[in-house]
PDB file of C-alpha atoms in Angstrom:
ATOM      1  CA  MET A   1     -41.821  83.521-195.231  1.00 50.00           C
ATOM      2  CA  ALA A   2     -39.333  85.888-193.568  1.00 54.00           C
ATOM      3  CA  PHE A   3     -39.587  89.689-193.383  1.00 52.00           C
ATOM      4  CA  SER A   4     -36.903  90.424-190.842  1.00 56.00           C
ATOM      5  CA  GLY A   5     -36.208  94.100-190.428  1.00 53.00           C
ATOM      6  CA  VAL A   6     -39.558  95.394-191.791  1.00 54.00           C
ATOM      7  CA  TYR A   7     -41.409  97.356-189.106  1.00 51.00           C
ATOM      8  CA  THR A   8     -44.074 100.043-188.736  1.00 55.00           C
ATOM      9  CA  THR A   9     -42.462 101.185-185.519  1.00 56.00           C
ATOM     10  CA  ALA A  10     -39.398 100.180-183.653  1.00 56.00           C
ATOM     11  CA  SER A  11     -41.282  97.394-181.847  1.00 57.00           C
ATOM     12  CA  THR A  12     -44.098  96.233-184.210  1.00 60.00           C
ATOM     13  CA  ASP A  13     -43.538  93.582-186.947  1.00 70.00           C
ATOM     14  CA  LEU A  14     -45.799  93.703-190.014  1.00 75.00           C
ATOM     15  CA  GLY A  15     -45.720  89.922-190.068  1.00 75.00           C
ATOM     16  CA  VAL A  16     -48.483  89.729-187.470  1.00 78.00           C
ATOM     17  CA  TRP A  17     -50.903  91.076-190.109  1.00 80.00           C
ATOM     18  CA  PHE A  18     -50.170  88.336-192.660  1.00 84.00           C
ATOM     19  CA  ARG A  19     -53.019  85.891-193.286  1.00 87.00           C
ATOM     20  CA  ASP A  20     -52.508  82.099-193.408  1.00 88.00           C
ATOM     21  CA  VAL A  21     -54.279  80.390-196.302  1.00 88.00           C
ATOM     22  CA  TRP A  22     -55.306  76.704-196.088  1.00 83.00           C
ATOM     23  CA  GLN A  23     -56.004  74.763-199.248  1.00 83.00           C
ATOM     24  CA  PRO A  24     -59.500  73.204-199.336  1.00 80.00           C
ATOM     25  CA  GLU A  25     -58.447  69.658-200.185  1.00 81.00           C
ATOM     26  CA  ILE A  26     -56.767  67.128-197.914  1.00 83.00           C
ATOM     27  CA  GLY A  27     -54.175  64.941-199.611  1.00 86.00           C
ATOM     28  CA  ILE A  28     -54.194  61.168-199.183  1.00 89.00           C
ATOM     29  CA  ALA A  29     -50.999  59.121-199.125  1.00 90.00           C
ATOM     30  CA  ALA A  30     -50.731  56.731-202.070  1.00 93.00           C
ATOM     31  CA  TYR A  31     -51.738  53.085-201.722  1.00 93.00           C
ATOM     32  CA  GLU A  32     -51.004  50.146-203.987  1.00 93.00           C
ATOM     33  CA  GLU A  33     -53.842  49.397-206.388  1.00 93.00           C
ATOM     34  CA  MET A  34     -55.451  46.011-206.975  1.00 94.00           C
ATOM     35  CA  ARG A  35     -53.130  44.693-209.693  1.00 94.00           C
ATOM     36  CA  ILE A  36     -52.891  40.937-209.046  1.00 96.00           C
ATOM     37  CA  GLY A  37     -56.141  39.764-207.441  1.00 95.00           C
ATOM     38  CA  ASN A  38     -58.337  41.203-210.179  1.00 95.00           C
ATOM     39  CA  HIS A  39     -56.857  38.558-212.510  1.00 96.00           C
ATOM     40  CA  PHE A  40     -57.869  35.659-210.239  1.00 97.00           C
ATOM     41  CA  LYS A  41     -60.755  33.348-211.050  1.00 95.00           C
ATOM     42  CA  ARG A  42     -63.828  34.683-209.265  1.00 96.00           C
ATOM     43  CA  LEU A  43     -65.311  32.039-206.972  1.00 94.00           C
ATOM     44  CA  GLN A  44     -68.610  31.853-205.153  1.00 94.00           C
ATOM     45  CA  ALA A  45     -68.831  33.204-201.602  1.00 94.00           C
ATOM     46  CA  PRO A  46     -66.643  30.932-199.442  1.00 93.00           C
ATOM     47  CA  GLU A  47     -68.979  31.175-196.407  1.00 93.00           C
ATOM     48  CA  GLY A  48     -67.306  29.056-193.677  1.00 93.00           C
ATOM     49  CA  LYS A  49     -64.776  27.390-195.994  1.00 93.00           C
ATOM     50  CA  VAL A  50     -64.368  27.322-199.759  1.00 92.00           C
ATOM     51  CA  HIS A  51     -63.760  24.029-201.597  1.00 94.00           C
ATOM     52  CA  TYR A  52     -62.396  23.596-205.116  1.00 92.00           C
ATOM     53  CA  ARG A  53     -62.551  20.057-206.493  1.00 92.00           C
ATOM     54  CA  LYS A  54     -59.943  18.886-208.996  1.00 89.00           C
ATOM     55  CA  HIS A  55     -59.793  15.828-211.217  1.00 87.00           C
ATOM     56  CA  LEU A  56     -56.246  14.924-212.220  1.00 85.00           C
ATOM     57  CA  ASN A  57     -55.014  13.352-215.458  1.00 85.00           C
ATOM     58  CA  LEU A  58     -56.067   9.835-216.459  1.00 85.00           C
ATOM     59  CA  GLN A  59     -53.458   7.275-217.452  1.00 84.00           C
ATOM     60  CA  ARG A  60     -53.513   5.823-220.986  1.00 83.00           C
ATOM     61  CA  TYR A  61     -52.797   2.197-222.008  1.00 80.00           C
ATOM     62  CA  THR A  62     -52.163   0.521-225.330  1.00 80.00           C
ATOM     63  CA  LEU A  63     -54.348  -2.430-226.309  1.00 76.00           C
ATOM     64  CA  ALA A  64     -52.291  -5.502-227.213  1.00 74.00           C
ATOM     65  CA  GLU A  65     -52.296  -6.596-230.843  1.00 72.00           C
ATOM     66  CA  GLY A  66     -55.009  -9.198-231.453  1.00 68.00           C
ATOM     67  CA  SER A  67     -56.757  -8.479-228.185  1.00 68.00           C
ATOM     68  CA  ILE A  68     -60.515  -7.981-228.311  1.00 64.00           C
ATOM     69  CA  GLY A  69     -60.253  -5.655-225.365  1.00 62.00           C
ATOM     70  CA  THR A  70     -62.795  -7.437-223.162  1.00 61.00           C
ATOM     71  CA  ASP A  71     -62.692  -6.843-219.455  1.00 57.00           C
ATOM     72  CA  TYR A  72     -62.579 -10.125-217.486  1.00 52.00           C
ATOM     73  CA  THR A  73     -64.806  -8.626-214.826  1.00 50.00           C
ATOM     74  CA  ALA A  74     -67.546  -8.146-217.403  1.00 49.00           C
ATOM     75  CA  ILE A  75     -67.766 -11.896-218.163  1.00 49.00           C
ATOM     76  CA  THR A  76     -70.619 -13.466-216.235  1.00 51.00           C
ATOM     77  CA  GLY A  77     -70.623 -16.929-217.817  1.00 54.00           C
ATOM     78  CA  GLY A  78     -71.161 -18.767-221.108  1.00 53.00           C
ATOM     79  CA  GLY A  79     -67.653 -20.121-221.331  1.00 53.00           C
ATOM     80  CA  VAL A  80     -66.285 -17.063-223.128  1.00 52.00           C
ATOM     81  CA  THR A  81     -62.539 -16.711-222.789  1.00 52.00           C
ATOM     82  CA  PRO A  82     -61.359 -13.203-223.792  1.00 52.00           C
ATOM     83  CA  SER A  83     -58.031 -12.821-225.508  1.00 50.00           C
ATOM     84  CA  GLY A  84     -57.187  -9.643-223.620  1.00 58.00           C
ATOM     85  CA  SER A  85     -58.421  -7.461-220.803  1.00 70.00           C
ATOM     86  CA  LEU A  86     -58.747  -3.721-220.143  1.00 73.00           C
ATOM     87  CA  ILE A  87     -56.688  -2.218-217.375  1.00 76.00           C
ATOM     88  CA  PRO A  88     -58.628   0.312-215.316  1.00 78.00           C
ATOM     89  CA  SER A  89     -57.104   3.784-215.464  1.00 79.00           C
ATOM     90  CA  GLY A  90     -56.275   5.168-212.073  1.00 76.00           C
ATOM     91  CA  HIS A  91     -57.929   8.433-211.274  1.00 78.00           C
ATOM     92  CA  THR A  92     -57.298  10.946-208.526  1.00 85.00           C
ATOM     93  CA  GLU A  93     -59.629  13.577-207.134  1.00 89.00           C
ATOM     94  CA  ILE A  94     -58.370  16.404-204.943  1.00 88.00           C
ATOM     95  CA  ASP A  95     -60.207  18.900-202.773  1.00 91.00           C
ATOM     96  CA  ILE A  96     -58.516  22.284-202.305  1.00 89.00           C
ATOM     97  CA  THR A  97     -59.819  24.337-199.381  1.00 94.00           C
ATOM     98  CA  ALA A  98     -59.285  27.730-197.820  1.00 94.00           C
ATOM     99  CA  VAL A  99     -60.749  29.464-194.800  1.00 95.00           C
ATOM    100  CA  PRO A 100     -61.799  33.098-195.319  1.00 96.00           C
ATOM    101  CA  GLN A 101     -60.116  35.927-193.487  1.00 96.00           C
ATOM    102  CA  THR A 102     -61.462  39.293-192.373  1.00 97.00           C
ATOM    103  CA  SER A 103     -59.466  42.468-192.859  1.00 96.00           C
ATOM    104  CA  TYR A 104     -60.727  45.657-191.231  1.00 96.00           C
ATOM    105  CA  ILE A 105     -59.882  49.278-190.475  1.00 95.00           C
ATOM    106  CA  TYR A 106     -61.437  51.281-187.658  1.00 94.00           C
ATOM    107  CA  VAL A 107     -61.132  55.071-187.494  1.00 90.00           C
ATOM    108  CA  ARG A 108     -62.846  57.379-185.002  1.00 89.00           C
ATOM    109  CA  THR A 109     -62.958  61.158-184.692  1.00 87.00           C
ATOM    110  CA  ASN A 110     -64.561  63.410-182.092  1.00 87.00           C
ATOM    111  CA  ILE A 111     -67.444  65.470-183.466  1.00 86.00           C
ATOM    112  CA  ASN A 112     -66.335  68.580-181.588  1.00 84.00           C
ATOM    113  CA  ALA A 113     -62.995  68.371-183.399  1.00 82.00           C
ATOM    114  CA  ILE A 114     -64.814  67.994-186.732  1.00 81.00           C
ATOM    115  CA  ALA A 115     -66.939  71.046-185.921  1.00 80.00           C
ATOM    116  CA  ARG A 116     -63.797  73.149-185.604  1.00 75.00           C
ATOM    117  CA  MET A 117     -62.336  71.983-188.919  1.00 77.00           C
ATOM    118  CA  VAL A 118     -62.636  73.808-192.218  1.00 69.00           C
ATOM    119  CA  ASN A 119     -63.549  70.506-193.893  1.00 73.00           C
ATOM    120  CA  ASP A 120     -65.298  67.418-192.576  1.00 74.00           C
ATOM    121  CA  PRO A 121     -62.632  64.677-192.885  1.00 78.00           C
ATOM    122  CA  THR A 122     -65.188  61.856-193.024  1.00 82.00           C
ATOM    123  CA  ASP A 123     -65.038  61.432-196.809  1.00 84.00           C
ATOM    124  CA  ILE A 124     -61.241  61.533-196.735  1.00 86.00           C
ATOM    125  CA  PHE A 125     -61.136  58.737-194.162  1.00 87.00           C
ATOM    126  CA  ARG A 126     -63.669  56.708-196.163  1.00 88.00           C
ATOM    127  CA  ARG A 127     -61.626  56.898-199.355  1.00 90.00           C
ATOM    128  CA  SER A 128     -58.427  56.037-197.527  1.00 92.00           C
ATOM    129  CA  VAL A 129     -60.074  53.037-195.855  1.00 93.00           C
ATOM    130  CA  GLU A 130     -61.313  51.705-199.216  1.00 93.00           C
ATOM    131  CA  MET A 131     -57.883  52.002-200.811  1.00 94.00           C
ATOM    132  CA  SER A 132     -56.117  50.402-197.860  1.00 95.00           C
ATOM    133  CA  LEU A 133     -58.484  47.408-197.888  1.00 96.00           C
ATOM    134  CA  ALA A 134     -57.908  46.878-201.621  1.00 96.00           C
ATOM    135  CA  GLU A 135     -54.156  47.028-201.092  1.00 96.00           C
ATOM    136  CA  GLY A 136     -54.379  44.447-198.315  1.00 96.00           C
ATOM    137  CA  VAL A 137     -56.392  41.970-200.397  1.00 97.00           C
ATOM    138  CA  ASP A 138     -53.978  42.301-203.300  1.00 97.00           C
ATOM    139  CA  TYR A 139     -51.006  41.721-201.002  1.00 97.00           C
ATOM    140  CA  VAL A 140     -52.514  38.383-199.939  1.00 97.00           C
ATOM    141  CA  CYS A 141     -53.158  37.496-203.586  1.00 97.00           C
ATOM    142  CA  ALA A 142     -49.608  38.305-204.686  1.00 97.00           C
ATOM    143  CA  GLY A 143     -48.269  36.232-201.791  1.00 97.00           C
ATOM    144  CA  LYS A 144     -49.681  33.094-203.425  1.00 97.00           C
ATOM    145  CA  ALA A 145     -46.632  33.134-205.705  1.00 97.00           C
ATOM    146  CA  ILE A 146     -44.802  31.007-203.131  1.00 97.00           C
ATOM    147  CA  ASP A 147     -47.307  28.166-203.754  1.00 97.00           C
ATOM    148  CA  LEU A 148     -46.168  27.735-207.359  1.00 97.00           C
ATOM    149  CA  THR A 149     -44.068  24.617-207.875  1.00 97.00           C
ATOM    150  CA  ASN A 150     -42.263  25.867-210.985  1.00 97.00           C
ATOM    151  CA  VAL A 151     -39.427  28.189-209.989  1.00 97.00           C
ATOM    152  CA  VAL A 152     -36.802  30.190-211.878  1.00 97.00           C
ATOM    153  CA  GLY A 153     -34.282  32.696-210.595  1.00 97.00           C
ATOM    154  CA  SER A 154     -32.903  33.355-207.115  1.00 96.00           C
ATOM    155  CA  ASN A 155     -32.165  36.171-204.712  1.00 94.00           C
ATOM    156  CA  ALA A 156     -29.125  37.007-206.837  1.00 96.00           C
ATOM    157  CA  ASP A 157     -31.029  37.413-210.118  1.00 96.00           C
ATOM    158  CA  ASN A 158     -32.745  40.229-211.959  1.00 96.00           C
ATOM    159  CA  ILE A 159     -35.295  39.844-214.736  1.00 96.00           C
ATOM    160  CA  THR A 160     -33.469  38.729-217.860  1.00 96.00           C
ATOM    161  CA  GLU A 161     -34.641  37.520-221.238  1.00 95.00           C
ATOM    162  CA  PRO A 162     -33.094  34.019-220.909  1.00 96.00           C
ATOM    163  CA  LEU A 163     -34.655  33.455-217.469  1.00 97.00           C
ATOM    164  CA  LEU A 164     -38.058  34.670-218.641  1.00 96.00           C
ATOM    165  CA  GLN A 165     -37.862  32.368-221.653  1.00 96.00           C
ATOM    166  CA  ASP A 166     -37.005  29.514-219.287  1.00 97.00           C
ATOM    167  CA  ALA A 167     -40.105  30.405-217.253  1.00 96.00           C
ATOM    168  CA  ILE A 168     -42.259  30.361-220.386  1.00 95.00           C
ATOM    169  CA  VAL A 169     -40.932  26.904-221.245  1.00 96.00           C
ATOM    170  CA  LYS A 170     -41.830  25.632-217.774  1.00 96.00           C
ATOM    171  CA  ALA A 171     -45.267  27.190-218.117  1.00 94.00           C
ATOM    172  CA  ALA A 172     -45.918  25.600-221.497  1.00 94.00           C
ATOM    173  CA  VAL A 173     -44.793  22.169-220.298  1.00 95.00           C
ATOM    174  CA  SER A 174     -46.915  22.151-217.142  1.00 94.00           C
ATOM    175  CA  MET A 175     -49.995  24.064-218.318  1.00 91.00           C
ATOM    176  CA  LYS A 176     -50.566  22.169-221.571  1.00 91.00           C
ATOM    177  CA  MET A 177     -53.883  23.294-223.110  1.00 91.00           C
ATOM    178  CA  GLU A 178     -54.262  26.144-220.620  1.00 89.00           C
ATOM    179  CA  PHE A 179     -51.352  28.005-222.199  1.00 89.00           C
ATOM    180  CA  ASN A 180     -50.580  28.010-225.919  1.00 89.00           C
ATOM    181  CA  PRO A 181     -47.496  30.159-226.613  1.00 87.00           C
ATOM    182  CA  GLY A 182     -48.194  32.683-229.318  1.00 85.00           C
ATOM    183  CA  GLN A 183     -51.950  32.555-228.675  1.00 89.00           C
ATOM    184  CA  ASP A 184     -52.416  32.931-224.926  1.00 89.00           C
ATOM    185  CA  GLU A 185     -50.786  35.508-222.704  1.00 91.00           C
ATOM    186  CA  LEU A 186     -49.359  35.018-219.235  1.00 95.00           C
ATOM    187  CA  LEU A 187     -49.494  37.710-216.567  1.00 96.00           C
ATOM    188  CA  PHE A 188     -46.215  38.595-214.854  1.00 97.00           C
ATOM    189  CA  GLY A 189     -46.651  40.419-211.543  1.00 97.00           C
ATOM    190  CA  MET A 190     -43.337  42.131-210.844  1.00 96.00           C
ATOM    191  CA  HIS A 191     -42.021  44.477-208.177  1.00 96.00           C
ATOM    192  CA  PRO A 192     -41.263  48.066-209.292  1.00 95.00           C
ATOM    193  CA  ASN A 193     -37.601  47.486-208.400  1.00 95.00           C
ATOM    194  CA  GLN A 194     -37.406  45.342-211.530  1.00 95.00           C
ATOM    195  CA  ILE A 195     -38.623  48.028-213.939  1.00 94.00           C
ATOM    196  CA  ASP A 196     -35.057  49.015-214.734  1.00 93.00           C
ATOM    197  CA  ASP A 197     -34.269  45.374-215.521  1.00 94.00           C
ATOM    198  CA  ILE A 198     -36.811  45.070-218.307  1.00 92.00           C
ATOM    199  CA  LEU A 199     -36.044  48.544-219.622  1.00 90.00           C
ATOM    200  CA  GLY A 200     -32.426  47.462-219.985  1.00 90.00           C
ATOM    201  CA  ILE A 201     -33.131  44.477-222.257  1.00 90.00           C
ATOM    202  CA  ALA A 202     -32.173  45.632-225.744  1.00 85.00           C
ATOM    203  CA  ASN A 203     -34.446  43.235-227.630  1.00 84.00           C
ATOM    204  CA  TRP A 204     -37.473  44.634-225.816  1.00 85.00           C
ATOM    205  CA  VAL A 205     -36.853  48.351-226.151  1.00 80.00           C
ATOM    206  CA  GLN A 206     -35.636  48.796-229.720  1.00 75.00           C
ATOM    207  CA  ALA A 207     -38.060  50.972-231.663  1.00 66.00           C
ATOM    208  CA  GLN A 208     -37.334  49.133-234.910  1.00 61.00           C
ATOM    209  CA  VAL A 209     -38.522  45.939-233.215  1.00 60.00           C
ATOM    210  CA  ARG A 210     -41.535  47.197-231.269  1.00 61.00           C
ATOM    211  CA  GLY A 211     -42.629  50.237-233.271  1.00 60.00           C
ATOM    212  CA  ASP A 212     -42.885  53.751-231.916  1.00 56.00           C
ATOM    213  CA  GLY A 213     -46.377  53.207-230.472  1.00 62.00           C
ATOM    214  CA  GLU A 214     -44.998  50.872-227.815  1.00 62.00           C
ATOM    215  CA  ASN A 215     -41.510  52.305-227.619  1.00 71.00           C
ATOM    216  CA  PRO A 216     -40.469  51.985-223.932  1.00 73.00           C
ATOM    217  CA  VAL A 217     -38.035  54.853-224.427  1.00 69.00           C
ATOM    218  CA  VAL A 218     -41.130  57.053-224.722  1.00 69.00           C
ATOM    219  CA  ARG A 219     -43.555  55.251-222.420  1.00 73.00           C
ATOM    220  CA  GLY A 220     -41.041  54.371-219.684  1.00 76.00           C
ATOM    221  CA  MET A 221     -42.328  50.817-219.350  1.00 83.00           C
ATOM    222  CA  VAL A 222     -42.323  47.529-221.238  1.00 85.00           C
ATOM    223  CA  LEU A 223     -45.931  46.395-221.209  1.00 87.00           C
ATOM    224  CA  ARG A 224     -45.547  43.112-223.091  1.00 87.00           C
ATOM    225  CA  ALA A 225     -42.664  40.919-224.204  1.00 88.00           C
ATOM    226  CA  ASN A 226     -42.127  37.239-225.015  1.00 89.00           C
ATOM    227  CA  GLY A 227     -45.816  36.436-224.597  1.00 89.00           C
ATOM    228  CA  VAL A 228     -46.257  37.891-221.115  1.00 94.00           C
ATOM    229  CA  GLN A 229     -47.960  41.029-219.839  1.00 94.00           C
ATOM    230  CA  PHE A 230     -45.985  42.898-217.197  1.00 95.00           C
ATOM    231  CA  VAL A 231     -47.891  44.313-214.232  1.00 96.00           C
ATOM    232  CA  GLU A 232     -45.860  46.175-211.632  1.00 95.00           C
ATOM    233  CA  THR A 233     -46.996  46.359-208.026  1.00 96.00           C
ATOM    234  CA  GLY A 234     -45.400  46.918-204.659  1.00 96.00           C
ATOM    235  CA  ASN A 235     -47.588  44.134-203.237  1.00 96.00           C
ATOM    236  CA  ILE A 236     -45.106  41.466-204.364  1.00 97.00           C
ATOM    237  CA  ASN A 237     -44.205  39.035-201.576  1.00 94.00           C
ATOM    238  CA  SER A 238     -40.660  39.020-200.199  1.00 95.00           C
ATOM    239  CA  THR A 239     -38.989  36.191-198.285  1.00 93.00           C
ATOM    240  CA  GLY A 240     -35.781  36.055-196.291  1.00 92.00           C
ATOM    241  CA  GLY A 241     -35.331  39.802-196.568  1.00 91.00           C
ATOM    242  CA  ASN A 242     -33.574  39.399-199.915  1.00 94.00           C
ATOM    243  CA  THR A 243     -35.944  37.709-202.386  1.00 97.00           C
ATOM    244  CA  TYR A 244     -39.016  38.841-204.294  1.00 97.00           C
ATOM    245  CA  ASN A 245     -41.463  36.152-205.424  1.00 98.00           C
ATOM    246  CA  ASN A 246     -42.882  37.472-208.691  1.00 97.00           C
ATOM    247  CA  PRO A 247     -45.830  35.356-209.932  1.00 98.00           C
ATOM    248  CA  ILE A 248     -46.256  34.374-213.576  1.00 97.00           C
ATOM    249  CA  PHE A 249     -49.681  32.793-214.097  1.00 97.00           C
ATOM    250  CA  VAL A 250     -52.705  32.281-216.317  1.00 94.00           C
ATOM    251  CA  PRO A 251     -55.434  34.848-215.545  1.00 95.00           C
ATOM    252  CA  ASN A 252     -58.681  33.303-214.251  1.00 95.00           C
ATOM    253  CA  VAL A 253     -57.120  29.827-214.066  1.00 95.00           C
ATOM    254  CA  THR A 254     -54.148  29.513-211.693  1.00 96.00           C
ATOM    255  CA  PHE A 255     -55.609  31.280-208.661  1.00 97.00           C
ATOM    256  CA  GLY A 256     -59.082  31.938-207.306  1.00 97.00           C
ATOM    257  CA  ILE A 257     -60.681  34.440-204.952  1.00 97.00           C
ATOM    258  CA  GLY A 258     -64.092  34.537-203.312  1.00 96.00           C
ATOM    259  CA  PHE A 259     -65.764  37.161-201.123  1.00 97.00           C
ATOM    260  CA  ASN A 260     -68.278  36.748-198.332  1.00 97.00           C
ATOM    261  CA  GLN A 261     -68.213  40.514-198.113  1.00 95.00           C
ATOM    262  CA  GLU A 262     -66.766  42.862-200.694  1.00 94.00           C
ATOM    263  CA  ALA A 263     -64.772  45.755-199.275  1.00 93.00           C
ATOM    264  CA  THR A 264     -67.320  48.068-197.686  1.00 93.00           C
ATOM    265  CA  VAL A 265     -67.194  51.111-195.438  1.00 93.00           C
ATOM    266  CA  LYS A 266     -69.842  52.196-192.942  1.00 91.00           C
ATOM    267  CA  MET A 267     -70.066  55.202-190.643  1.00 89.00           C
ATOM    268  CA  GLU A 268     -71.952  55.475-187.377  1.00 90.00           C
ATOM    269  CA  ASP A 269     -72.369  58.088-184.651  1.00 89.00           C
ATOM    270  CA  TYR A 270     -71.630  57.123-181.065  1.00 90.00           C
ATOM    271  CA  LEU A 271     -71.824  59.658-178.232  1.00 92.00           C
ATOM    272  CA  MET A 272     -69.418  62.408-179.348  1.00 91.00           C
ATOM    273  CA  GLU A 273     -67.661  60.302-181.971  1.00 89.00           C
ATOM    274  CA  LYS A 274     -67.958  59.479-185.616  1.00 88.00           C
ATOM    275  CA  ARG A 275     -66.820  55.920-186.187  1.00 91.00           C
ATOM    276  CA  ILE A 276     -65.732  54.724-189.627  1.00 90.00           C
ATOM    277  CA  VAL A 277     -65.309  50.991-190.085  1.00 94.00           C
ATOM    278  CA  GLY A 278     -64.196  49.307-193.284  1.00 94.00           C
ATOM    279  CA  TRP A 279     -63.991  45.559-193.716  1.00 96.00           C
ATOM    280  CA  VAL A 280     -63.696  42.767-196.247  1.00 97.00           C
ATOM    281  CA  ASP A 281     -64.107  39.005-195.816  1.00 97.00           C
ATOM    282  CA  PHE A 282     -62.436  36.865-198.480  1.00 97.00           C
ATOM    283  CA  ALA A 283     -60.614  33.640-199.280  1.00 97.00           C
ATOM    284  CA  VAL A 284     -57.785  33.107-201.771  1.00 97.00           C
ATOM    285  CA  LEU A 285     -56.849  29.720-203.245  1.00 96.00           C
ATOM    286  CA  THR A 286     -54.074  28.386-205.412  1.00 97.00           C
ATOM    287  CA  LEU A 287     -56.221  26.256-207.718  1.00 96.00           C
ATOM    288  CA  TRP A 288     -53.333  24.781-209.750  1.00 95.00           C
ATOM    289  CA  ASP A 289     -49.903  25.114-208.184  1.00 95.00           C
ATOM    290  CA  ASN A 290     -48.189  23.911-211.366  1.00 95.00           C
ATOM    291  CA  TYR A 291     -50.006  26.372-213.660  1.00 96.00           C
ATOM    292  CA  GLY A 292     -47.558  29.165-213.097  1.00 95.00           C
ATOM    293  CA  VAL A 293     -43.985  30.086-212.291  1.00 97.00           C
ATOM    294  CA  ASN A 294     -42.453  31.800-209.287  1.00 98.00           C
ATOM    295  CA  TYR A 295     -39.805  34.076-210.775  1.00 98.00           C
ATOM    296  CA  LYS A 296     -37.444  34.869-207.888  1.00 97.00           C
ATOM    297  CA  THR A 297     -35.444  38.084-208.042  1.00 97.00           C
ATOM    298  CA  THR A 298     -33.253  40.151-205.792  1.00 96.00           C
ATOM    299  CA  ILE A 299     -34.989  42.909-203.838  1.00 95.00           C
ATOM    300  CA  ALA A 300     -32.328  45.375-204.985  1.00 90.00           C
ATOM    301  CA  ALA A 301     -33.353  47.869-207.651  1.00 82.00           C
TER     302      ALA A 301
END
């Protein structure tokens, strides 16, 4: 605010009488929300290490025509000669493990500084700590996209309808009963840089196709298309400085997460300080690395 040239006398500026006004609230910089991890299968507390046991597919055989299907190993005597035998089906058991990790934030403020402030910043710090912890957990969850064995796209690609349809085909082939196209819905975690890609696909934005209630021209976002639900988040993992790994997966099936300690914040007084500590202890697992698709895109908007 400038009032140059306004004086009561030749040497006194009225500006020294102006009062500064401070707004009561303190703004908090935006964090990413939990958008990916809240769709993971919730596991029991991992404690020292979390284990997830898997039983893989059994092999089928066809019984020969005329065979009575008796297993030779079951014959103990009596001179019985079976006309055919059963072949044992091979079976494979797998143990998936993960070690929990602790994420924390430590903030301290002198109490004499707080006493001089208009507002006690303790609650502001607490809220910011909670949001930062949630963002960090979700970043780890979104990073599990690189574990998925089905891959479409590259660092030169955007989201397109043909590539997404190719991803859905891969999902249907590998997921079998866990994903029935037309009945079940996949979740597609995508980086915000790809919003313009999906808004530019004509088949997805036409009002005569979608209806005005979901018209992206009005809403500014395509929420669902081709059997997937789009969820945008800046927590998407990037590799090589030029590739986003956008996970497509079955909610509560493909990935799992367990907490020894949910995100919590505590405050304590120490000498002339207020100490605020927030922490979370959790483990994230890729339960089925073939029950999803890593849709690779360019990092460019």
